[in-house]
Short mmCIF file of C-alpha atoms in Angstrom, two decimals:
data_model
loop_
_atom_site.label_atom_id
_atom_site.label_comp_id
_atom_site.label_asym_id
_atom_site.label_seq_id
_atom_site.Cartn_x
_atom_site.Cartn_y
_atom_site.Cartn_z
CA MET Y 1 0.00 0.00 0.00
CA THR Y 2 1.51 3.30 -1.10
CA ARG Y 3 1.92 5.94 1.59
CA PRO Y 4 2.41 9.68 1.02
CA ALA Y 5 5.89 11.06 0.86
CA LYS Y 6 7.23 12.64 4.03
CA SER Y 7 6.93 16.10 2.53
CA ALA Y 8 3.16 15.66 2.34
CA LEU Y 9 3.03 15.15 6.07
CA VAL Y 10 5.26 18.04 7.12
CA LEU Y 11 2.42 20.28 8.26
CA ASP Y 12 2.12 22.59 11.21
CA GLY Y 13 0.75 20.55 14.11
CA SER Y 14 -1.15 23.50 15.57
CA GLU Y 15 -2.91 24.14 12.25
CA ILE Y 16 -3.87 20.47 11.99
CA LYS Y 17 -5.34 20.60 15.47
CA TYR Y 18 -7.22 23.79 14.64
CA ARG Y 19 -8.66 22.27 11.46
CA LEU Y 20 -9.75 19.10 13.25
CA GLU Y 21 -11.39 21.06 16.07
CA ALA Y 22 -13.19 23.29 13.56
CA GLU Y 23 -14.40 20.25 11.62
CA ARG Y 24 -15.71 18.68 14.82
CA ILE Y 25 -17.81 21.77 15.55
CA ALA Y 26 -19.07 22.09 11.98
CA SER Y 27 -19.91 18.42 11.46
CA LYS Y 28 -21.24 17.91 15.01
CA THR Y 29 -19.36 14.62 15.26
CA PRO Y 30 -16.06 13.85 17.01
CA VAL Y 31 -15.08 11.20 14.45
CA HIS Y 32 -12.87 12.41 11.62
CA ILE Y 33 -12.36 10.49 8.35
CA ASP Y 34 -8.60 10.27 7.93
CA TRP Y 35 -8.13 8.21 4.77
CA VAL Y 36 -10.37 7.03 1.91
CA ARG Y 37 -9.72 4.76 -1.04
CA PHE Y 38 -12.23 3.60 -3.63
CA THR Y 39 -12.22 1.75 -6.95
CA CYS Y 40 -14.67 1.94 -9.83
CA LEU Y 41 -14.99 0.25 -13.21
CA LEU Y 42 -14.07 2.24 -16.29
CA ARG Y 43 -17.61 1.87 -17.58
CA ASN Y 44 -18.84 3.71 -14.49
CA ALA Y 45 -16.17 6.40 -14.60
CA PRO Y 46 -16.87 9.95 -15.84
CA THR Y 47 -17.13 10.45 -19.60
CA PRO Y 48 -14.42 12.81 -20.86
CA SER Y 49 -15.73 16.21 -21.87
CA VAL Y 50 -16.09 17.26 -25.49
CA ASP Y 51 -13.23 19.72 -25.09
CA ILE Y 52 -10.95 16.85 -24.02
CA LEU Y 53 -12.07 14.45 -26.76
CA PHE Y 54 -12.20 17.07 -29.52
CA PRO Y 55 -9.93 19.97 -28.55
CA ARG Y 56 -10.35 23.15 -30.59
CA THR Y 57 -7.66 25.68 -31.20
CA THR Y 58 -10.18 28.44 -30.54
CA ASN Y 59 -11.06 27.07 -27.12
CA ILE Y 60 -9.81 29.27 -24.29
CA TRP Y 61 -7.96 27.14 -21.78
CA ILE Y 62 -6.18 28.27 -18.68
CA GLU Y 63 -2.51 27.33 -18.58
CA ARG Y 64 -2.97 24.29 -16.33
CA GLU Y 65 -5.69 22.87 -18.59
CA ARG Y 66 -3.44 23.37 -21.61
CA GLU Y 67 -0.74 21.34 -19.87
CA VAL Y 68 -3.23 18.58 -18.97
CA LEU Y 69 -4.44 18.40 -22.57
CA LYS Y 70 -0.86 18.20 -23.80
CA ALA Y 71 -0.11 15.36 -21.38
CA LEU Y 72 -3.15 13.45 -22.64
CA GLN Y 73 -2.26 13.95 -26.30
CA GLU Y 74 1.23 12.54 -25.70
CA LEU Y 75 -0.18 9.20 -24.54
CA PRO Y 76 -0.55 6.24 -26.94
CA ASP Y 77 -4.01 6.03 -28.52
CA PRO Y 78 -5.16 2.94 -26.53
CA ASP Y 79 -4.32 4.77 -23.27
CA PHE Y 80 -5.98 8.06 -24.13
CA PHE Y 81 -9.60 7.32 -23.19
CA PRO Y 82 -8.92 5.66 -19.79
CA ALA Y 83 -6.44 8.44 -19.02
CA ALA Y 84 -9.08 11.04 -19.85
CA GLN Y 85 -11.65 9.24 -17.69
CA ALA Y 86 -9.20 9.05 -14.79
CA MET Y 87 -8.43 12.75 -15.19
CA GLU Y 88 -12.14 13.59 -15.03
CA LEU Y 89 -12.50 11.46 -11.88
CA ALA Y 90 -9.48 13.18 -10.33
CA VAL Y 91 -11.07 16.56 -11.09
CA GLU Y 92 -14.32 15.41 -9.46
CA VAL Y 93 -12.45 14.33 -6.32
CA ALA Y 94 -10.41 17.55 -6.18
CA LYS Y 95 -13.56 19.68 -6.48
CA ALA Y 96 -15.24 17.64 -3.75
CA LEU Y 97 -12.28 18.28 -1.44
CA GLY Y 98 -12.35 22.04 -1.95
CA ASP Y 99 -11.09 25.00 -3.94
CA SER Y 100 -7.49 24.65 -2.74
CA PHE Y 101 -7.13 21.21 -4.37
CA VAL Y 102 -6.05 20.77 -8.00
CA VAL Y 103 -5.05 17.99 -10.35
CA ALA Y 104 -1.41 18.04 -11.39
CA SER Y 105 -0.89 18.76 -15.06
CA ASP Y 106 1.34 15.77 -15.84
CA VAL Y 107 0.75 12.03 -15.97
CA ARG Y 108 2.96 10.36 -13.36
CA LYS Y 109 4.11 6.84 -12.63
CA GLY Y 110 1.39 4.86 -10.90
CA HIS Y 111 1.21 3.16 -7.52
CA ASP Y 112 -0.23 -0.12 -6.26
CA PHE Y 113 0.10 -1.91 -9.62
CA TYR Y 114 -1.52 0.90 -11.61
CA ARG Y 115 0.77 2.03 -14.41
CA CYS Y 116 -0.10 5.75 -14.27
CA ARG Y 117 -1.67 8.27 -11.93
CA TRP Y 118 -3.07 11.77 -11.84
CA SER Y 119 -1.87 13.47 -8.67
CA ILE Y 120 -4.20 15.58 -6.54
CA GLU Y 121 -2.30 18.45 -4.89
CA ARG Y 122 -2.77 21.15 -2.31
CA ASN Y 123 -0.25 24.01 -2.22
CA GLY Y 124 1.92 22.06 -4.65
CA ILE Y 125 2.11 18.97 -2.41
CA GLU Y 126 0.55 15.67 -3.43
CA CYS Y 127 -2.21 14.54 -1.07
CA GLY Y 128 -3.97 11.94 -3.20
CA TRP Y 129 -4.11 10.39 -6.63
CA VAL Y 130 -6.21 8.53 -9.17
CA GLY Y 131 -4.54 5.49 -10.72
CA PHE Y 132 -5.32 3.92 -14.09
CA LEU Y 133 -4.02 1.28 -16.54
CA ALA Y 134 -2.27 -1.93 -15.53
CA SER Y 135 1.42 -2.22 -14.75
CA SER Y 136 1.78 -5.65 -16.40
CA GLU Y 137 0.16 -8.02 -18.86
CA SER Y 138 -0.81 -10.66 -16.28
CA PRO Y 139 -4.49 -11.71 -16.26
CA ARG Y 140 -4.97 -10.24 -12.81
CA GLN Y 141 -3.47 -6.93 -13.84
CA GLN Y 142 -5.53 -6.85 -17.00
CA ALA Y 143 -8.63 -7.12 -14.83
CA GLN Y 144 -7.30 -4.16 -12.84
CA ALA Y 145 -6.83 -2.26 -16.11
CA ARG Y 146 -10.62 -2.16 -16.41
CA THR Y 147 -10.76 -0.10 -13.23
CA MET Y 148 -9.44 3.14 -11.79
CA HIS Y 149 -8.62 3.86 -8.19
CA ALA Y 150 -8.84 7.02 -6.06
CA ASN Y 151 -6.62 7.34 -2.98
CA ILE Y 152 -7.32 10.32 -0.68
CA TRP Y 153 -4.66 10.70 2.00
CA GLY Y 154 -5.11 11.98 5.53
CA SER Y 155 -3.53 15.33 4.70
CA ALA Y 156 -6.30 15.91 2.13
CA CYS Y 157 -9.02 14.82 4.55
CA THR Y 158 -7.72 17.20 7.22
CA PHE Y 159 -7.64 20.30 5.00
CA ALA Y 160 -10.72 19.59 2.88
CA THR Y 161 -13.63 22.02 3.13
CA GLU Y 162 -16.74 21.32 5.22
CA GLY Y 163 -18.99 18.63 3.77
CA TRP Y 164 -16.25 17.00 1.71
CA ASN Y 165 -17.11 13.55 3.04
CA GLN Y 166 -20.70 13.90 1.85
CA ARG Y 167 -19.50 14.95 -1.59
CA ILE Y 168 -17.04 12.04 -1.84
CA ALA Y 169 -19.82 9.66 -0.75
CA ALA Y 170 -21.96 11.01 -3.60
CA ILE Y 171 -19.14 10.28 -6.07
CA VAL Y 172 -18.81 6.74 -4.71
CA ASP Y 173 -22.54 6.20 -5.20
CA GLN Y 174 -22.69 7.83 -8.61
CA ARG Y 175 -19.76 5.77 -9.90
CA ASN Y 176 -20.97 2.56 -8.22
CA ALA Y 177 -17.52 2.37 -6.66
CA ASP Y 178 -16.20 0.01 -4.00
CA ILE Y 179 -14.61 1.63 -0.95
CA THR Y 180 -11.42 -0.32 -0.25
CA ARG Y 181 -10.22 1.59 2.81
CA CYS Y 182 -11.70 4.07 5.26
CA ASP Y 183 -9.92 5.27 8.42
CA LEU Y 184 -12.07 6.72 11.22
CA ALA Y 185 -10.24 8.76 13.86
CA LEU Y 186 -11.39 9.80 17.31
CA ASP Y 187 -9.21 12.51 18.89
CA PHE Y 188 -8.86 13.45 22.54
CA PHE Y 189 -7.00 16.71 22.15
CA ASP Y 190 -6.48 17.21 25.89
CA GLY Y 191 -6.14 13.56 26.79
CA VAL Y 192 -8.73 11.15 28.19
CA GLU Y 193 -9.48 9.64 31.57
CA GLY Y 194 -6.98 6.84 32.19
CA GLY Y 195 -4.74 8.09 29.40
CA PHE Y 196 -2.90 5.86 26.97
CA ASP Y 197 -2.10 3.40 29.74
CA GLY Y 198 -5.84 3.03 30.34
CA TRP Y 199 -6.26 1.78 26.79
CA VAL Y 200 -3.41 -0.69 27.30
CA ASN Y 201 -5.08 -1.93 30.48
CA ASP Y 202 -8.37 -2.31 28.63
CA TYR Y 203 -6.70 -4.51 26.05
CA GLN Y 204 -4.93 -6.63 28.65
CA ALA Y 205 -8.15 -7.03 30.64
CA GLY Y 206 -10.00 -8.33 27.59
CA VAL Y 207 -12.26 -5.31 27.21
CA CYS Y 208 -11.20 -5.03 23.55
CA ASP Y 209 -11.84 -8.72 22.80
CA SER Y 210 -14.07 -9.53 19.84
CA GLY Y 211 -16.34 -12.55 19.71
CA GLY Y 212 -14.81 -13.82 22.92
CA LYS Y 213 -11.34 -13.85 21.36
CA ARG Y 214 -8.28 -11.78 22.16
CA LEU Y 215 -7.32 -9.77 19.10
CA LYS Y 216 -3.74 -9.90 17.90
CA SER Y 217 -1.71 -6.90 19.05
CA ASN Y 218 1.39 -5.06 17.97
CA CYS Y 219 3.32 -2.40 19.91
CA VAL Y 220 5.32 0.28 18.09
CA GLY Y 221 7.39 3.13 19.55
CA ASP Y 222 9.51 3.84 22.60
CA TRP Y 223 7.48 1.90 25.13
CA LEU Y 224 10.21 1.62 27.78
CA ASN Y 225 10.31 5.41 28.08
CA GLY Y 226 6.60 6.00 27.42
CA ARG Y 227 7.15 8.08 24.26
CA GLU Y 228 5.53 8.01 20.80
CA ARG Y 229 3.70 4.77 21.57
CA SER Y 230 1.22 3.00 19.30
CA LEU Y 231 -0.89 -0.01 20.21
CA TYR Y 232 -2.40 -1.90 17.28
CA PHE Y 233 -5.03 -4.58 17.70
CA GLY Y 234 -7.14 -6.36 15.15
CA SER Y 235 -6.12 -7.49 11.69
CA LYS Y 236 -5.74 -5.93 8.26
CA GLU Y 237 -6.49 -9.38 6.82
CA ALA Y 238 -9.89 -9.32 8.51
CA GLY Y 239 -10.50 -5.75 7.37
CA LYS Y 240 -10.62 -4.11 10.80
CA GLN Y 241 -7.64 -2.83 12.78
CA THR Y 242 -7.43 -0.24 15.55
CA ASN Y 243 -4.41 1.93 16.29
CA CYS Y 244 -4.28 3.79 19.62
CA TYR Y 245 -1.40 6.26 19.68
CA GLU Y 246 0.05 9.43 21.12
CA LYS Y 247 -0.85 11.87 18.35
CA GLY Y 248 0.66 14.86 20.15
CA HIS Y 249 4.03 13.13 20.30
CA GLN Y 250 3.81 12.43 16.57
CA LEU Y 251 3.07 16.05 15.63
CA PHE Y 252 4.81 18.12 18.31
CA GLY Y 253 7.52 15.75 19.53
CA PRO Y 254 7.69 13.55 22.64
CA ASP Y 255 9.11 16.40 24.76
CA SER Y 256 6.22 18.75 23.97
CA GLY Y 257 4.11 17.57 26.88
CA SER Y 258 1.12 17.26 24.54
CA ASN Y 259 -1.67 15.03 25.88
CA TRP Y 260 -3.33 14.61 22.49
CA LEU Y 261 -4.35 10.96 22.00
CA ARG Y 262 -6.01 9.34 19.02
CA ILE Y 263 -7.89 6.11 18.31
CA GLU Y 264 -7.77 5.31 14.61
CA LEU Y 265 -10.08 2.58 13.34
CA ARG Y 266 -8.96 1.29 9.97
CA TYR Y 267 -11.57 -0.51 7.89
CA GLY Y 268 -10.55 -2.40 4.75
CA ASN Y 269 -12.54 -4.34 2.18
CA LYS Y 270 -10.88 -7.67 2.96
CA LEU Y 271 -13.78 -9.86 4.12
CA ARG Y 272 -16.00 -6.76 4.39
CA VAL Y 273 -18.11 -4.48 2.22
CA LEU Y 274 -17.68 -0.81 3.12
CA LYS Y 275 -20.78 1.29 2.48
CA SER Y 276 -20.74 4.92 1.40
CA ALA Y 277 -22.81 5.56 4.54
CA MET Y 278 -19.54 5.18 6.44
CA LEU Y 279 -18.42 8.47 4.89
CA ARG Y 280 -21.69 10.15 5.79
CA ARG Y 281 -22.02 8.79 9.33
CA PRO Y 282 -18.49 7.97 10.53
CA ALA Y 283 -19.35 8.06 14.24
CA ASP Y 284 -22.06 5.39 13.85
CA PHE Y 285 -19.60 3.02 12.18
CA PHE Y 286 -16.89 3.80 14.72
CA ALA Y 287 -19.26 2.92 17.56
CA GLY Y 288 -20.39 -0.21 15.71
CA ALA Y 289 -16.89 -1.67 15.67
CA SER Y 290 -17.18 -3.00 19.25
CA ASP Y 291 -18.50 -2.18 22.70
CA TRP Y 292 -15.06 -0.78 23.54
CA HIS Y 293 -15.15 1.63 20.59
CA ALA Y 294 -18.66 2.74 21.57
CA LEU Y 295 -17.45 3.33 25.14
CA GLN Y 296 -14.56 5.51 23.95
CA LEU Y 297 -16.90 7.49 21.74
CA ALA Y 298 -19.22 8.05 24.69
CA LYS Y 299 -16.30 9.75 26.46
CA ALA Y 300 -16.48 12.36 23.69
CA ASP Y 301 -20.18 12.90 24.48
CA ALA Y 302 -21.28 11.61 21.08
CA VAL Y 303 -24.85 10.48 20.42
CA VAL Y 304 -24.77 7.72 17.84
CA GLN Y 305 -26.62 4.75 16.36
CA PRO Y 306 -23.91 2.06 16.21
CA GLU Y 307 -23.68 0.24 12.89
CA ALA Y 308 -21.40 -2.77 12.48
CA VAL Y 309 -19.56 -3.69 9.30
CA LYS Y 310 -20.25 -7.39 8.92
CA THR Y 311 -17.70 -9.83 7.55
CA THR Y 312 -18.57 -11.37 4.19
CA GLY Y 313 -19.29 -14.79 5.73
CA ARG Y 314 -22.25 -13.42 7.63
CA LEU Y 315 -23.06 -11.06 4.79
CA ALA Y 316 -23.37 -14.03 2.41
CA LEU Y 317 -25.81 -15.76 4.76
CA GLU Y 318 -27.90 -12.63 5.07
CA THR Y 319 -27.88 -12.12 1.30
CA VAL Y 320 -29.37 -15.58 0.77
CA SER Y 321 -31.77 -15.06 3.66
CA ALA Y 322 -32.94 -11.75 2.22
CA GLU Y 323 -33.87 -13.50 -1.05
CA VAL Y 324 -35.62 -16.29 0.86
CA VAL Y 325 -37.64 -13.70 2.79
CA ARG Y 326 -38.70 -12.02 -0.46
CA VAL Y 327 -39.88 -15.34 -1.87
CA VAL Y 328 -41.78 -16.16 1.33
CA ARG Y 329 -43.37 -12.73 1.38
CA TRP Y 330 -44.44 -13.04 -2.27
CA ALA Y 331 -45.89 -16.51 -1.62
CA ARG Y 332 -47.83 -15.24 1.39
CA GLU Y 333 -49.09 -11.99 -0.13
CA THR Y 334 -49.62 -12.99 -3.78
CA ALA Y 335 -49.69 -16.75 -4.30
CA ALA Y 336 -51.22 -17.87 -1.00
CA PRO Y 337 -54.82 -18.31 -2.33
CA THR Y 338 -53.60 -20.44 -5.26
CA LEU Y 339 -51.33 -22.51 -3.02
CA ALA Y 340 -54.15 -23.01 -0.54
CA LEU Y 341 -56.45 -24.21 -3.33
CA LEU Y 342 -53.86 -26.69 -4.64
CA ALA Y 343 -52.99 -27.98 -1.19
CA LYS Y 344 -56.67 -28.50 -0.35
CA PHE Y 345 -58.00 -30.14 -3.51
CA MET Y 346 -55.02 -31.52 -5.47
CA PRO Y 347 -54.17 -35.17 -4.67
CA GLU Y 348 -51.15 -35.28 -2.35
CA GLU Y 349 -48.99 -37.25 -4.80
CA ASP Y 350 -49.76 -34.84 -7.63
CA PHE Y 351 -49.13 -31.85 -5.37
CA LEU Y 352 -45.71 -33.21 -4.33
CA GLU Y 353 -44.81 -34.08 -7.93
CA PHE Y 354 -45.94 -30.62 -9.04
CA SER Y 355 -43.80 -28.97 -6.35
CA VAL Y 356 -40.66 -31.02 -7.04
CA ALA Y 357 -40.89 -30.67 -10.81
CA THR Y 358 -41.30 -26.90 -10.74
CA ARG Y 359 -38.12 -24.84 -11.15
CA LEU Y 360 -36.97 -22.69 -8.27
CA PRO Y 361 -37.64 -18.93 -8.46
CA GLY Y 362 -35.02 -17.20 -10.54
CA ARG Y 363 -33.79 -15.01 -7.68
CA VAL Y 364 -32.62 -18.05 -5.64
CA ARG Y 365 -31.32 -20.37 -8.40
CA LYS Y 366 -27.80 -19.04 -7.94
CA PHE Y 367 -27.67 -20.44 -4.40
CA SER Y 368 -26.93 -24.05 -3.48
CA GLU Y 369 -29.45 -26.31 -1.78
CA SER Y 370 -27.39 -26.26 1.42
CA GLU Y 371 -27.29 -22.45 1.42
CA LEU Y 372 -31.05 -22.28 0.96
CA MET Y 373 -31.59 -24.84 3.71
CA ARG Y 374 -29.43 -22.87 6.15
CA SER Y 375 -31.15 -19.63 5.21
CA PHE Y 376 -34.67 -21.02 5.65
CA ALA Y 377 -33.61 -22.37 9.04
CA SER Y 378 -32.06 -19.02 9.95
CA VAL Y 379 -35.09 -16.98 8.86
CA PHE Y 380 -37.75 -19.12 10.50
CA ALA Y 381 -35.71 -19.72 13.65
CA LYS Y 382 -36.16 -16.05 14.48
CA ASP Y 383 -39.87 -16.57 15.21
CA SER Y 384 -42.51 -19.22 14.79
CA THR Y 385 -44.69 -17.05 12.56
CA VAL Y 386 -44.20 -16.46 8.85
CA GLU Y 387 -45.01 -12.76 9.26
CA SER Y 388 -42.22 -12.27 11.78
CA ALA Y 389 -39.82 -14.12 9.49
CA CYS Y 390 -40.72 -11.81 6.65
CA HIS Y 391 -39.71 -8.81 8.72
CA ALA Y 392 -36.53 -10.37 10.12
CA PHE Y 393 -34.17 -9.14 7.41
CA VAL Y 394 -35.89 -5.99 6.23
#
């Protein structure tokens, strides 16, 4: 995973704190989105404008746009259209972030197996990018070539204008994109009761356990001297990892005496599907991560409706169950009189033969018999009545 260059992170700590505090007041939520990545298919990406596809010598372009057009025209013909689409997406993202963000005028070497990228900059410093085209001819990379990827770093999230997260969520929805990473940060600018050591004690006492299991941990920093410490627990492979760290030490130095602490919840799309609602309601998804996360958020006096991000194993079960519920509801509300007539007057053998010989509804044919059996058991186990089962997964 590509990280921003050090120069992109050399920002005044006091200004960062001011921006985060101002955002908290404006958004009325203590949870800050600190990193976003999303991927969309080329067919869902923006269509290049007429001026890009058919440039006219009489068209009045500002200097930057002239340079962008020149960079596009220098690309090989097969690369032109995806490059133009990626440029349009980069412009969309930059506009969503705010007036101080622009798209660099040159095509640069890509990251994360994308061959090329358009950089998104603020004050001449890269703070995000949109990647396009594959870096190799392998089948996997050719599949990636049919996509483009937007990566919005924390430095962009911090200095974006109010409402940027809502605007990025709208782009994700409009482009039918998949969010691949979303970091949710909860800051305690003046420290928190129990301090960093309190979080360590929580972990050791099992308060941070998930599903009755102790999450894997990792300690980074100068722990022996209590400086610049980070405590990671959870797993990137499972798509949910938490980093508790001394943010003030990171920004102002360990000798600054800063009490600023941060909990950073990092969601990834491994084993999980990340909804655009996470961008719109970050505090709800932070609280939904675990009881411990909800407890920490309560210390910031936040009022939330916790929403968990389910792993794909459970998601798959609920997807099948949702289709089963729809079929049951249709049978009850539409076909029930006909079924009742057949069950009452059709000879039992004929009724059974009729039922077995009939094809399954199209919406459930893609599922195996075992999946359907488990889903029916799951749906009807929730209550003894059909009506309650029909409302179980709404």
